[in-house]
Amino acid sequence: MLAEREREVALEATVRERLELIEAALLRAAEADSAMVTEAARHVIAAGGKRFRPLLVVLASQFGPAGDPAGAPAEDVVRAALVVELTHVASLYHDDVMDEARLRRGSASANERWGNTVAILVGDFLFARASEEVAELGPDYVRLQARTFARLVQGQIAETVGPQDADPLAHYLQVVADKTASLIATSALFGAKVAGAELSVQRALAAYAEEIGTVFQLSDDVIDVTSDETGKTPGTDLREGIPTLPTLLFRRSADPSSPADSRLLQLLDSDLSDDADLAEALGLLRVHHCVDEARAEVRRRADRARSFLADLPAGPARDALADLCDSVVTRSV
Ligand code: FPP
Ligand code: MG
Ligand code: MG
């Protein structure tokens, strides 16, 4: 029991240390030739963030071959985490331009502050930095990073063009898998690979992370409707006309004979650029049972993510990954 607690405390210390190193590495990587570019590139990094992807790298790096006392080299773990977080932050610079978002992590978005052109180019700059770092890890990592980038882009394009003739919910879930779960799965895979984990362990961690990544985005989409504390403008998806889990479930069960449902259908089919219309749509959606159904789906998928952990060696790292399944479900930011 005591030994178990000691291992848990040791893991907490390792996670804390690694995350501090990653934070410093992120700021260094964002340093550019000009003070203005440095400021713009550090803008979203310095605004904080959950560092979910670096945390997954660090936790997955605990699954090296049994009996390896040295564990994964800290330098490689930090570099792998740096690559995925820089890629994520770069994608946010681009995403906020596409979503016309004015707030990110409680601060003005880069596009709001410097305009679209600078925001896009700073995203490119950060992605270039990520590419430089991944090259140090080796060709396997470069290939994985390139494939992940391709999935991110395809997910974002699919979201932009919409489902066309496909089933809207299936289309949405594919978008979520590509635009979000892909990089989260790669985070776990990078962590496992730098630790030299066995192939079966790498696969289990990647499957877990692909599912928890989906849960992460589904929960983000529910929060976009329900929370005022995200550091982002609530209802951004609604305003942009992007269908997400709550609105897709609403459309499936909407009762046109109910005045509230029929009004919400009318609002969802209209241009929600007007603040009052958006607030009305958000208000109607928040009290609709589709939000509870969306939360239930988030919980169901979090349980599925947890099931992939069954074949991993027991210990504090596996417990921490299981805890993430709960925190992703209950998060409000
Ligand atoms: C946020 O989704 C956006 C993503 C998860 C992926 C965006 C991907 C790209 C822009 C393509 C890749 C680009 C680079 C440079 C790597 P969201 O808008 O639903 O989330 P939000 O609520 O946080 O804005
Ligand atoms: Mg967005
Ligand atoms: Mg978006």
Short mmCIF file of C-alpha atoms and ligand atoms in Angstrom, two decimals:
data_model
loop_
_atom_site.label_atom_id
_atom_site.label_comp_id
_atom_site.label_asym_id
_atom_site.label_seq_id
_atom_site.Cartn_x
_atom_site.Cartn_y
_atom_site.Cartn_z
CA MET A 1 0.00 0.00 0.00
CA LEU A 2 2.79 2.36 1.02
CA ALA A 3 4.85 1.35 -2.00
CA GLU A 4 1.83 2.06 -4.20
CA ARG A 5 1.44 5.54 -2.67
CA GLU A 6 5.18 6.15 -3.15
CA ARG A 7 4.92 5.23 -6.84
CA GLU A 8 1.97 7.57 -7.20
CA VAL A 9 3.87 10.45 -5.58
CA ALA A 10 6.90 9.71 -7.77
CA LEU A 11 4.74 9.84 -10.89
CA GLU A 12 3.17 13.15 -9.81
CA ALA A 13 6.68 14.59 -9.36
CA THR A 14 7.81 13.30 -12.78
CA VAL A 15 4.71 14.72 -14.48
CA ARG A 16 5.19 18.10 -12.77
CA GLU A 17 8.90 18.27 -13.67
CA ARG A 18 8.35 17.25 -17.29
CA LEU A 19 5.47 19.68 -17.76
CA GLU A 20 7.61 22.53 -16.39
CA LEU A 21 10.38 21.64 -18.85
CA ILE A 22 7.82 21.52 -21.67
CA GLU A 23 6.46 24.95 -20.72
CA ALA A 24 9.94 26.47 -20.95
CA ALA A 25 10.63 24.63 -24.23
CA LEU A 26 7.40 25.99 -25.74
CA LEU A 27 8.40 29.58 -25.00
CA ARG A 28 11.90 28.98 -26.42
CA ALA A 29 10.49 27.40 -29.58
CA ALA A 30 8.25 30.42 -30.11
CA GLU A 31 11.20 32.79 -30.14
CA ALA A 32 11.57 34.41 -33.57
CA ASP A 33 13.93 36.86 -35.25
CA SER A 34 11.64 39.79 -34.57
CA ALA A 35 10.16 40.83 -31.22
CA MET A 36 6.75 41.23 -32.84
CA VAL A 37 6.67 37.66 -34.18
CA THR A 38 7.92 36.33 -30.83
CA GLU A 39 5.13 38.19 -29.04
CA ALA A 40 2.49 36.93 -31.46
CA ALA A 41 3.84 33.35 -31.36
CA ARG A 42 3.93 33.30 -27.56
CA HIS A 43 0.49 34.89 -27.30
CA VAL A 44 -1.61 31.70 -27.24
CA ILE A 45 1.08 29.65 -25.46
CA ALA A 46 1.34 32.19 -22.64
CA ALA A 47 -2.45 32.37 -22.31
CA GLY A 48 -2.27 28.89 -20.77
CA GLY A 49 -4.22 25.84 -21.84
CA LYS A 50 -4.83 22.40 -20.45
CA ARG A 51 -1.64 20.87 -21.93
CA PHE A 52 -3.67 17.71 -22.41
CA ARG A 53 -1.44 16.45 -25.23
CA PRO A 54 1.87 16.94 -23.33
CA LEU A 55 0.32 15.22 -20.31
CA LEU A 56 -0.57 12.23 -22.49
CA VAL A 57 2.97 12.09 -23.88
CA VAL A 58 4.39 12.08 -20.35
CA LEU A 59 1.94 9.45 -19.05
CA ALA A 60 2.39 7.20 -22.09
CA SER A 61 6.17 7.45 -21.68
CA GLN A 62 5.78 5.56 -18.39
CA PHE A 63 5.00 2.33 -20.26
CA GLY A 64 8.51 1.39 -21.33
CA PRO A 65 9.73 -2.23 -21.25
CA ALA A 66 9.21 -3.80 -17.83
CA GLY A 67 12.25 -3.61 -15.63
CA ASP A 68 13.82 -0.70 -17.51
CA PRO A 69 15.01 1.37 -14.55
CA ALA A 70 16.14 4.31 -16.67
CA GLY A 71 12.72 4.93 -18.22
CA ALA A 72 12.24 7.16 -21.24
CA PRO A 73 14.96 9.82 -21.70
CA ALA A 74 13.54 13.12 -20.38
CA GLU A 75 14.94 15.00 -23.38
CA ASP A 76 12.97 12.85 -25.85
CA VAL A 77 9.78 13.03 -23.79
CA VAL A 78 9.97 16.82 -23.64
CA ARG A 79 10.74 17.04 -27.35
CA ALA A 80 7.84 14.74 -28.28
CA ALA A 81 5.47 16.77 -26.10
CA LEU A 82 6.80 19.98 -27.61
CA VAL A 83 6.07 18.71 -31.12
CA VAL A 84 2.45 17.82 -30.39
CA GLU A 85 1.68 20.94 -28.37
CA LEU A 86 3.28 23.25 -30.97
CA THR A 87 1.22 21.51 -33.65
CA HIS A 88 -1.91 21.94 -31.57
CA VAL A 89 -1.25 25.62 -30.86
CA ALA A 90 -0.44 26.24 -34.54
CA SER A 91 -3.77 24.69 -35.49
CA LEU A 92 -5.55 26.99 -33.02
CA TYR A 93 -4.12 30.09 -34.75
CA HIS A 94 -5.60 28.81 -38.00
CA ASP A 95 -8.83 27.59 -36.42
CA ASP A 96 -9.59 30.96 -34.83
CA VAL A 97 -9.27 32.62 -38.24
CA MET A 98 -11.64 30.05 -39.79
CA ASP A 99 -14.12 30.30 -36.90
CA GLU A 100 -13.77 34.11 -36.72
CA ALA A 101 -13.17 33.59 -33.00
CA ARG A 102 -12.32 36.69 -31.00
CA LEU A 103 -11.42 35.04 -27.72
CA ARG A 104 -9.00 32.20 -26.97
CA ARG A 105 -8.05 31.07 -23.50
CA GLY A 106 -9.61 34.19 -22.00
CA SER A 107 -7.51 36.59 -24.13
CA ALA A 108 -8.05 38.20 -27.51
CA SER A 109 -7.40 35.66 -30.25
CA ALA A 110 -4.32 36.32 -32.41
CA ASN A 111 -6.53 37.21 -35.40
CA GLU A 112 -8.43 39.71 -33.25
CA ARG A 113 -5.16 41.25 -32.08
CA TRP A 114 -2.97 41.14 -35.24
CA GLY A 115 -5.38 40.34 -38.06
CA ASN A 116 -5.94 37.17 -40.10
CA THR A 117 -2.75 37.27 -42.18
CA VAL A 118 -0.39 37.50 -39.22
CA ALA A 119 -2.41 34.88 -37.29
CA ILE A 120 -2.17 32.38 -40.17
CA LEU A 121 1.52 33.01 -40.70
CA VAL A 122 2.31 32.72 -37.00
CA GLY A 123 0.49 29.37 -37.05
CA ASP A 124 2.76 28.35 -39.94
CA PHE A 125 5.80 29.56 -37.99
CA LEU A 126 4.89 27.42 -34.97
CA PHE A 127 4.25 24.42 -37.21
CA ALA A 128 7.69 24.97 -38.78
CA ARG A 129 9.19 24.90 -35.28
CA ALA A 130 7.35 21.65 -34.57
CA SER A 131 8.77 20.18 -37.79
CA GLU A 132 12.31 21.12 -36.78
CA GLU A 133 11.87 19.37 -33.43
CA VAL A 134 10.26 16.22 -34.83
CA ALA A 135 13.19 15.81 -37.22
CA GLU A 136 15.42 15.33 -34.15
CA LEU A 137 13.25 12.37 -33.07
CA GLY A 138 13.73 10.53 -36.35
CA PRO A 139 11.95 9.52 -39.57
CA ASP A 140 9.27 7.36 -37.88
CA TYR A 141 8.14 10.36 -35.91
CA VAL A 142 8.26 12.65 -38.95
CA ARG A 143 6.06 10.20 -40.86
CA LEU A 144 3.58 9.96 -38.00
CA GLN A 145 3.52 13.73 -37.62
CA ALA A 146 2.92 14.20 -41.35
CA ARG A 147 0.06 11.69 -41.34
CA THR A 148 -1.46 13.38 -38.33
CA PHE A 149 -1.18 16.79 -40.01
CA ALA A 150 -2.98 15.34 -43.04
CA ARG A 151 -5.79 14.07 -40.80
CA LEU A 152 -6.08 17.43 -39.00
CA VAL A 153 -6.40 19.25 -42.29
CA GLN A 154 -8.86 16.76 -43.76
CA GLY A 155 -11.00 16.94 -40.62
CA GLN A 156 -11.06 20.70 -40.82
CA ILE A 157 -11.94 20.62 -44.53
CA ALA A 158 -14.72 18.06 -43.94
CA GLU A 159 -16.14 20.30 -41.21
CA THR A 160 -16.05 23.27 -43.58
CA VAL A 161 -17.79 21.54 -46.51
CA GLY A 162 -20.34 19.78 -44.27
CA PRO A 163 -21.90 16.31 -44.63
CA GLN A 164 -23.25 16.77 -48.19
CA ASP A 165 -25.21 13.51 -48.70
CA ALA A 166 -23.62 11.63 -45.80
CA ASP A 167 -25.33 10.96 -42.47
CA PRO A 168 -24.72 14.18 -40.45
CA LEU A 169 -23.87 12.42 -37.17
CA ALA A 170 -21.47 9.96 -38.81
CA HIS A 171 -19.87 12.84 -40.72
CA TYR A 172 -19.49 14.84 -37.50
CA LEU A 173 -17.87 11.91 -35.68
CA GLN A 174 -15.37 11.49 -38.54
CA VAL A 175 -14.58 15.22 -38.37
CA VAL A 176 -13.98 14.94 -34.62
CA ALA A 177 -11.77 11.89 -35.05
CA ASP A 178 -9.66 13.63 -37.68
CA LYS A 179 -9.45 17.20 -36.43
CA THR A 180 -8.92 16.35 -32.73
CA ALA A 181 -8.53 12.66 -31.85
CA SER A 182 -5.73 12.14 -34.39
CA LEU A 183 -3.24 14.44 -32.66
CA ILE A 184 -4.23 13.16 -29.23
CA ALA A 185 -3.63 9.57 -30.39
CA THR A 186 -0.28 10.63 -31.81
CA SER A 187 0.61 12.21 -28.46
CA ALA A 188 0.18 8.87 -26.68
CA LEU A 189 1.99 7.03 -29.46
CA PHE A 190 4.94 9.45 -29.31
CA GLY A 191 5.16 8.96 -25.53
CA ALA A 192 5.05 5.18 -25.86
CA LYS A 193 7.62 5.18 -28.69
CA VAL A 194 10.19 7.37 -26.93
CA ALA A 195 9.90 4.96 -23.98
CA GLY A 196 10.55 2.00 -26.29
CA ALA A 197 7.20 0.44 -25.28
CA GLU A 198 6.24 -2.91 -26.81
CA LEU A 199 4.10 -2.74 -29.96
CA SER A 200 1.01 -4.13 -28.21
CA VAL A 201 1.35 -1.44 -25.54
CA GLN A 202 1.80 1.26 -28.20
CA ARG A 203 -1.38 0.07 -29.93
CA ALA A 204 -3.43 -0.02 -26.72
CA LEU A 205 -2.29 3.49 -25.77
CA ALA A 206 -3.03 4.84 -29.25
CA ALA A 207 -6.52 3.24 -29.25
CA TYR A 208 -7.22 4.66 -25.80
CA ALA A 209 -6.04 8.12 -26.83
CA GLU A 210 -7.98 8.16 -30.11
CA GLU A 211 -11.14 7.48 -28.08
CA ILE A 212 -10.35 9.90 -25.24
CA GLY A 213 -9.50 12.47 -27.92
CA THR A 214 -12.96 12.03 -29.40
CA VAL A 215 -14.47 12.37 -25.94
CA PHE A 216 -12.41 15.52 -25.40
CA GLN A 217 -13.85 17.18 -28.51
CA LEU A 218 -17.43 15.98 -27.87
CA SER A 219 -17.20 17.41 -24.40
CA ASP A 220 -15.74 20.65 -25.85
CA ASP A 221 -18.75 20.86 -28.15
CA VAL A 222 -21.20 20.36 -25.29
CA ILE A 223 -19.36 23.01 -23.27
CA ASP A 224 -19.56 25.42 -26.22
CA VAL A 225 -23.31 25.35 -25.57
CA THR A 226 -23.49 25.04 -21.78
CA SER A 227 -20.59 26.96 -20.24
CA ASP A 228 -19.74 30.63 -19.87
CA GLU A 229 -16.31 29.96 -18.38
CA THR A 230 -14.33 28.45 -21.23
CA GLY A 231 -12.26 31.52 -22.08
CA LYS A 232 -13.95 31.31 -25.51
CA THR A 233 -17.17 32.95 -26.69
CA PRO A 234 -20.08 30.57 -25.93
CA GLY A 235 -22.06 29.48 -28.96
CA THR A 236 -19.20 29.94 -31.44
CA ASP A 237 -20.12 26.70 -33.25
CA LEU A 238 -23.78 27.75 -33.40
CA ARG A 239 -22.93 31.16 -34.80
CA GLU A 240 -20.67 29.62 -37.43
CA GLY A 241 -23.43 27.14 -38.34
CA ILE A 242 -21.19 24.19 -37.43
CA PRO A 243 -23.34 21.20 -36.41
CA THR A 244 -22.09 19.55 -33.21
CA LEU A 245 -23.31 16.75 -30.94
CA PRO A 246 -26.00 18.77 -29.06
CA THR A 247 -27.52 20.31 -32.20
CA LEU A 248 -27.33 17.05 -34.17
CA LEU A 249 -29.12 15.21 -31.36
CA PHE A 250 -31.63 18.05 -31.11
CA ARG A 251 -32.46 17.80 -34.82
CA ARG A 252 -32.94 14.03 -34.49
CA SER A 253 -35.60 14.38 -31.77
CA ALA A 254 -37.04 17.87 -32.36
CA ASP A 255 -40.83 18.01 -32.12
CA PRO A 256 -42.10 20.64 -34.58
CA SER A 257 -45.41 20.82 -32.69
CA SER A 258 -43.56 22.09 -29.58
CA PRO A 259 -43.25 25.91 -29.74
CA ALA A 260 -39.78 25.83 -28.15
CA ASP A 261 -38.48 23.15 -30.55
CA SER A 262 -39.99 24.81 -33.57
CA ARG A 263 -38.48 28.20 -32.61
CA LEU A 264 -35.06 26.57 -32.07
CA LEU A 265 -35.28 24.82 -35.44
CA GLN A 266 -36.07 28.16 -37.05
CA LEU A 267 -33.13 29.84 -35.29
CA LEU A 268 -30.69 27.01 -36.19
CA ASP A 269 -31.71 27.31 -39.83
CA SER A 270 -31.13 31.07 -39.82
CA ASP A 271 -28.05 33.26 -39.74
CA LEU A 272 -27.09 33.56 -36.08
CA SER A 273 -24.75 36.52 -36.45
CA ASP A 274 -27.20 38.63 -34.45
CA ASP A 275 -26.25 38.46 -30.73
CA ALA A 276 -29.86 38.38 -29.51
CA ASP A 277 -30.77 35.46 -31.82
CA LEU A 278 -27.66 33.57 -30.76
CA ALA A 279 -28.46 34.12 -27.07
CA GLU A 280 -32.04 32.91 -27.63
CA ALA A 281 -30.84 29.77 -29.46
CA LEU A 282 -28.31 29.06 -26.69
CA GLY A 283 -30.97 29.53 -24.01
CA LEU A 284 -33.36 27.10 -25.73
CA LEU A 285 -30.64 24.54 -26.36
CA ARG A 286 -29.34 24.64 -22.78
CA VAL A 287 -32.68 23.49 -21.34
CA HIS A 288 -33.35 20.87 -24.03
CA HIS A 289 -32.96 17.17 -23.20
CA CYS A 290 -30.52 16.82 -26.12
CA VAL A 291 -27.82 18.27 -23.82
CA ASP A 292 -28.36 15.42 -21.35
CA GLU A 293 -28.28 12.95 -24.23
CA ALA A 294 -25.03 14.49 -25.48
CA ARG A 295 -23.53 14.20 -21.98
CA ALA A 296 -24.63 10.55 -21.82
CA GLU A 297 -22.87 9.87 -25.12
CA VAL A 298 -19.72 11.56 -23.78
CA ARG A 299 -19.85 9.27 -20.72
CA ARG A 300 -20.43 6.16 -22.85
CA ARG A 301 -17.41 6.91 -25.00
CA ALA A 302 -15.25 7.75 -21.97
CA ASP A 303 -16.06 4.26 -20.63
CA ARG A 304 -15.04 2.81 -23.99
CA ALA A 305 -11.72 4.72 -23.78
CA ARG A 306 -11.16 3.28 -20.29
CA SER A 307 -11.71 -0.26 -21.61
CA PHE A 308 -8.57 0.04 -23.79
CA LEU A 309 -6.49 0.37 -20.61
CA ALA A 310 -7.36 -3.14 -19.43
CA ASP A 311 -4.39 -4.77 -21.17
CA LEU A 312 -1.83 -2.25 -19.91
CA PRO A 313 0.34 -2.97 -16.88
CA ALA A 314 -1.38 -1.76 -13.70
CA GLY A 315 0.19 1.14 -11.83
CA PRO A 316 -0.08 4.86 -11.21
CA ALA A 317 0.32 5.82 -14.89
CA ARG A 318 -2.59 3.58 -15.89
CA ASP A 319 -4.64 4.99 -12.97
CA ALA A 320 -3.87 8.53 -14.14
CA LEU A 321 -5.05 7.67 -17.67
CA ALA A 322 -8.25 6.19 -16.18
CA ASP A 323 -8.76 9.38 -14.12
CA LEU A 324 -8.57 11.40 -17.34
CA CYS A 325 -11.70 9.54 -18.53
CA ASP A 326 -13.58 11.02 -15.56
CA SER A 327 -12.13 14.52 -15.80
CA VAL A 328 -12.88 14.80 -19.52
CA VAL A 329 -16.51 13.97 -18.78
CA THR A 330 -16.92 16.38 -15.88
CA ARG A 331 -14.90 19.32 -17.21
CA SER A 332 -16.58 22.67 -17.66
CA VAL A 333 -13.66 24.56 -19.23
C1 FPP B 1 -10.42 23.35 -32.94
O1 FPP B 1 -11.73 22.94 -33.13
C2 FPP B 1 -9.58 22.98 -34.13
C3 FPP B 1 -8.92 21.83 -34.30
C4 FPP B 1 -8.98 20.79 -33.24
C5 FPP B 1 -8.10 21.48 -35.50
C6 FPP B 1 -7.79 22.60 -36.43
C7 FPP B 1 -6.92 22.12 -37.57
C8 FPP B 1 -6.45 22.91 -38.55
C9 FPP B 1 -6.74 24.36 -38.58
C10 FPP B 1 -5.61 22.34 -39.63
C11 FPP B 1 -4.17 22.10 -39.20
C12 FPP B 1 -3.31 23.30 -39.14
C13 FPP B 1 -2.03 23.33 -38.61
C14 FPP B 1 -1.18 24.53 -38.80
C15 FPP B 1 -1.45 22.21 -37.84
P1 FPP B 1 -12.91 23.86 -32.63
O2 FPP B 1 -13.02 25.07 -33.47
O3 FPP B 1 -14.11 23.00 -32.54
O4 FPP B 1 -12.44 24.17 -31.14
P2 FPP B 1 -12.38 25.52 -30.33
O5 FPP B 1 -13.69 25.56 -29.60
O6 FPP B 1 -11.23 25.32 -29.36
O7 FPP B 1 -12.18 26.66 -31.24
MG MG B 2 -12.71 27.01 -33.07
MG MG B 3 -13.09 25.18 -35.56
#
